[in-house]
């Protein structure tokens, strides 16, 4: 079964069961400072999981592109990916466990024709200390559908619990579905940790609790279902393939890499590397997979307008590209190869993900630039290494400096030192590295968790202030101003927008004044549900990504009475303040460059 067929089957199945198809969201979560990327289909639906009414109703179905960096070390095995597509069906306070599990079961066994003997599931084992009982209800439902008792495992929090993202919020147990990929008879007892023939394909999350600030789990009023079926994995196992890299579109990307390799006239210094890799065929395969995965993910991140940099999303992007380049070098791909892989990603996936085609030139030129830059950096690092090596050894801090300053991976330092007969102080290097990792972990721990946004009054007010700010910027600077990203915490708002020049003091003052005037007028903030076409016609700002003609929420600030003056109108999930008078005094703290053609404002409400 192809990924395309699987998508179609899934959407049709759930549409027939009254689910409304909604568009997937951007890879960059809006208004969620806790994550860098959309890691699951739930991000764009957060306000609705918390009880806001969704314009499309209580039963939804979608395809969501996701980026997860948490498993990066496992990428290259058969099943892990940094970028992947997830199919999801959603109940926002509508059906719960019996219906969700039954639909999952029917889809797998009837629609996809998987024999029940090849399925196994895991359920939450419960947690006494938090007073959460085992999820016997789910297990019983699975049994009533025909799953043998031995095929139902009860596992703990790390396997069968989802959320919350921060300290508080909706969360709950989940039940995961596994498919038997082995040749030998299916074992009676399901043991996912020790038998890798079981591949997880689908996860039904039951958001039934709200974790409170004092660490209690209380039952949620609105119970939601969030399911996620891994597209590539499921299509691959159903086609009896050995990995996600054997199915489209990844298989074509892999093919492009191997064809670039066979075109090579290898520089002599790479031949030995390649021979080594060939001796261990598996190593070559893994290397190719990592390149395919990383460059596909990078292509999608670039399509969002992100450039490689040393911070936040740009840093993840840079890390993915540079890692791919390093692995490429192992295979002898030494010059401008990354754009040629991206071309294939764009050609294969740009039909559905139009943003790839629209941003083709940007993607290709950024990759070429980054590859050249990294190659330069590597050359400089090599010179530095020669200097360091005069006393025939490399200390831990020197190796670490090569890594941080020159982007020189440790394995490469070791490899090169070895060739020259020098020693590298590995233990000392590892110590330096752990220190650094601990520091950066502390700094970014919040960012890599998946999950729910902060819905506090402070955050909500700043969110409304961001709408006022965009409208004010467009009035003061002109209609070339568009939002290029935003990041809101309870303390401050950060807002990126397109504008070529630094703002003058006078411009900043006019923007601030304009925002504060709207706050002083205590304007109402109202919500309407419109089709994307209607919203566009009205001149609403926002992301017009809807593919299926569904309705979107439009927030207006100003007099919504006929003939009234609307100050701001944006497509947005919310939530927002109800009156601008709730906001307080708006103050711009800083205005600076974010990237070329993009400015950044940091502002607070006091
Ligand atoms: N949020 C859950 C997951 O990502 C189900 O969609 O697995």
PDB file of C-alpha atoms in Angstrom, residues 302-411:
ATOM      1  CA  UNK A 302      13.354  25.858   5.046  1.00  0.00           C
ATOM      2  CA  UNK A 303       9.936  25.897   3.353  1.00  0.00           C
ATOM      3  CA  UNK A 304       8.648  27.680   6.478  1.00  0.00           C
ATOM      4  CA  UNK A 305      11.069  30.537   5.772  1.00  0.00           C
ATOM      5  CA  UNK A 306      13.548  29.593   8.526  1.00  0.00           C
ATOM      6  CA  UNK A 307      17.251  30.130   7.763  1.00  0.00           C
ATOM      7  CA  UNK A 308      20.111  28.160   9.320  1.00  0.00           C
ATOM      8  CA  UNK A 309      21.390  30.037  12.389  1.00  0.00           C
ATOM      9  CA  UNK A 310      22.700  29.450  15.890  1.00  0.00           C
ATOM     10  CA  UNK A 311      19.423  29.857  17.721  1.00  0.00           C
ATOM     11  CA  UNK A 312      16.137  28.028  18.098  1.00  0.00           C
ATOM     12  CA  UNK A 313      14.586  26.597  14.921  1.00  0.00           C
ATOM     13  CA  UNK A 314      17.491  27.891  12.840  1.00  0.00           C
ATOM     14  CA  UNK A 315      19.889  25.955  15.028  1.00  0.00           C
ATOM     15  CA  UNK A 316      17.994  22.689  14.657  1.00  0.00           C
ATOM     16  CA  UNK A 317      17.945  23.298  10.914  1.00  0.00           C
ATOM     17  CA  UNK A 318      21.696  23.947  10.844  1.00  0.00           C
ATOM     18  CA  UNK A 319      22.363  20.838  12.907  1.00  0.00           C
ATOM     19  CA  UNK A 320      20.323  18.692  10.532  1.00  0.00           C
ATOM     20  CA  UNK A 321      22.019  20.075   7.429  1.00  0.00           C
ATOM     21  CA  UNK A 322      25.534  19.827   8.876  1.00  0.00           C
ATOM     22  CA  UNK A 323      24.942  16.326  10.153  1.00  0.00           C
ATOM     23  CA  UNK A 324      23.771  15.331   6.671  1.00  0.00           C
ATOM     24  CA  UNK A 325      26.870  16.927   5.123  1.00  0.00           C
ATOM     25  CA  UNK A 326      29.164  15.059   7.486  1.00  0.00           C
ATOM     26  CA  UNK A 327      27.466  11.760   6.701  1.00  0.00           C
ATOM     27  CA  UNK A 328      27.587  12.683   3.017  1.00  0.00           C
ATOM     28  CA  UNK A 329      31.343  13.089   3.268  1.00  0.00           C
ATOM     29  CA  UNK A 330      31.612   9.558   4.582  1.00  0.00           C
ATOM     30  CA  UNK A 331      30.094   8.433   1.299  1.00  0.00           C
ATOM     31  CA  UNK A 332      32.252  10.712  -0.804  1.00  0.00           C
ATOM     32  CA  UNK A 333      29.557  13.312  -1.433  1.00  0.00           C
ATOM     33  CA  UNK A 334      31.682  16.360  -0.960  1.00  0.00           C
ATOM     34  CA  UNK A 335      30.310  19.181  -3.034  1.00  0.00           C
ATOM     35  CA  UNK A 336      26.954  20.891  -3.300  1.00  0.00           C
ATOM     36  CA  UNK A 337      24.975  17.681  -2.934  1.00  0.00           C
ATOM     37  CA  UNK A 338      22.356  18.861  -0.445  1.00  0.00           C
ATOM     38  CA  UNK A 339      20.370  20.929  -2.992  1.00  0.00           C
ATOM     39  CA  UNK A 340      20.199  17.894  -5.272  1.00  0.00           C
ATOM     40  CA  UNK A 341      18.516  15.869  -2.555  1.00  0.00           C
ATOM     41  CA  UNK A 342      16.142  18.723  -1.759  1.00  0.00           C
ATOM     42  CA  UNK A 343      15.104  18.830  -5.429  1.00  0.00           C
ATOM     43  CA  UNK A 344      13.804  15.282  -5.090  1.00  0.00           C
ATOM     44  CA  UNK A 345      11.953  16.081  -1.862  1.00  0.00           C
ATOM     45  CA  UNK A 346      10.293  19.057  -3.557  1.00  0.00           C
ATOM     46  CA  UNK A 347       9.380  17.051  -6.656  1.00  0.00           C
ATOM     47  CA  UNK A 348       7.993  14.099  -4.713  1.00  0.00           C
ATOM     48  CA  UNK A 349       6.143  15.977  -1.975  1.00  0.00           C
ATOM     49  CA  UNK A 350       5.465  19.416  -3.445  1.00  0.00           C
ATOM     50  CA  UNK A 351       2.155  18.314  -4.967  1.00  0.00           C
ATOM     51  CA  UNK A 352       0.548  18.018  -1.548  1.00  0.00           C
ATOM     52  CA  UNK A 353       2.811  20.430   0.343  1.00  0.00           C
ATOM     53  CA  UNK A 354       2.643  23.430  -1.987  1.00  0.00           C
ATOM     54  CA  UNK A 355       4.919  25.455   0.292  1.00  0.00           C
ATOM     55  CA  UNK A 356       7.820  23.341  -0.995  1.00  0.00           C
ATOM     56  CA  UNK A 357       7.238  24.459  -4.583  1.00  0.00           C
ATOM     57  CA  UNK A 358       6.539  28.079  -3.683  1.00  0.00           C
ATOM     58  CA  UNK A 359       9.809  28.293  -1.754  1.00  0.00           C
ATOM     59  CA  UNK A 360      11.919  26.160  -4.062  1.00  0.00           C
ATOM     60  CA  UNK A 361      14.507  28.868  -4.852  1.00  0.00           C
ATOM     61  CA  UNK A 362      14.917  29.826  -1.209  1.00  0.00           C
ATOM     62  CA  UNK A 363      15.344  26.184  -0.143  1.00  0.00           C
ATOM     63  CA  UNK A 364      17.910  25.415  -2.824  1.00  0.00           C
ATOM     64  CA  UNK A 365      19.954  28.579  -2.334  1.00  0.00           C
ATOM     65  CA  UNK A 366      19.997  28.283   1.455  1.00  0.00           C
ATOM     66  CA  UNK A 367      21.233  24.703   1.267  1.00  0.00           C
ATOM     67  CA  UNK A 368      23.949  25.595  -1.224  1.00  0.00           C
ATOM     68  CA  UNK A 369      25.041  28.488   0.992  1.00  0.00           C
ATOM     69  CA  UNK A 370      25.057  26.444   4.190  1.00  0.00           C
ATOM     70  CA  UNK A 371      26.977  23.613   2.559  1.00  0.00           C
ATOM     71  CA  UNK A 372      29.626  26.008   1.286  1.00  0.00           C
ATOM     72  CA  UNK A 373      29.857  27.747   4.630  1.00  0.00           C
ATOM     73  CA  UNK A 374      30.224  24.492   6.524  1.00  0.00           C
ATOM     74  CA  UNK A 375      32.914  23.268   4.159  1.00  0.00           C
ATOM     75  CA  UNK A 376      34.806  26.509   4.781  1.00  0.00           C
ATOM     76  CA  UNK A 377      34.416  26.103   8.529  1.00  0.00           C
ATOM     77  CA  UNK A 378      35.718  22.579   8.303  1.00  0.00           C
ATOM     78  CA  UNK A 379      38.793  23.784   6.423  1.00  0.00           C
ATOM     79  CA  UNK A 380      39.527  26.393   9.089  1.00  0.00           C
ATOM     80  CA  UNK A 381      39.022  23.808  11.782  1.00  0.00           C
ATOM     81  CA  UNK A 382      41.516  21.578  10.056  1.00  0.00           C
ATOM     82  CA  UNK A 383      44.142  24.350  10.150  1.00  0.00           C
ATOM     83  CA  UNK A 384      43.437  24.875  13.830  1.00  0.00           C
ATOM     84  CA  UNK A 385      43.820  21.164  14.403  1.00  0.00           C
ATOM     85  CA  UNK A 386      47.223  21.171  12.706  1.00  0.00           C
ATOM     86  CA  UNK A 387      48.323  23.958  15.055  1.00  0.00           C
ATOM     87  CA  UNK A 388      46.994  22.201  18.124  1.00  0.00           C
ATOM     88  CA  UNK A 389      48.656  18.959  17.132  1.00  0.00           C
ATOM     89  CA  UNK A 390      52.173  20.350  17.262  1.00  0.00           C
ATOM     90  CA  UNK A 391      52.667  18.616  20.572  1.00  0.00           C
ATOM     91  CA  UNK A 392      51.100  15.448  19.219  1.00  0.00           C
ATOM     92  CA  UNK A 393      48.047  15.425  21.377  1.00  0.00           C
ATOM     93  CA  UNK A 394      44.674  17.099  21.547  1.00  0.00           C
ATOM     94  CA  UNK A 395      43.333  17.981  24.966  1.00  0.00           C
ATOM     95  CA  UNK A 396      39.671  17.624  25.885  1.00  0.00           C
ATOM     96  CA  UNK A 397      39.085  21.354  25.925  1.00  0.00           C
ATOM     97  CA  UNK A 398      40.835  21.770  22.553  1.00  0.00           C
ATOM     98  CA  UNK A 399      38.659  19.069  21.017  1.00  0.00           C
ATOM     99  CA  UNK A 400      35.664  20.735  22.555  1.00  0.00           C
ATOM    100  CA  UNK A 401      36.669  24.130  21.193  1.00  0.00           C
ATOM    101  CA  UNK A 402      37.040  22.608  17.735  1.00  0.00           C
ATOM    102  CA  UNK A 403      33.500  21.403  18.101  1.00  0.00           C
ATOM    103  CA  UNK A 404      31.915  24.606  19.415  1.00  0.00           C
ATOM    104  CA  UNK A 405      33.916  27.194  17.475  1.00  0.00           C
ATOM    105  CA  UNK A 406      34.528  25.378  14.220  1.00  0.00           C
ATOM    106  CA  UNK A 407      31.576  23.017  14.193  1.00  0.00           C
ATOM    107  CA  UNK A 408      34.153  20.242  14.064  1.00  0.00           C
ATOM    108  CA  UNK A 409      32.505  16.992  15.154  1.00  0.00           C
ATOM    109  CA  UNK A 410      34.445  15.047  17.784  1.00  0.00           C
ATOM    110  CA  UNK A 411      34.519  11.827  15.760  1.00  0.00           C
TER     111      UNK A 411
END
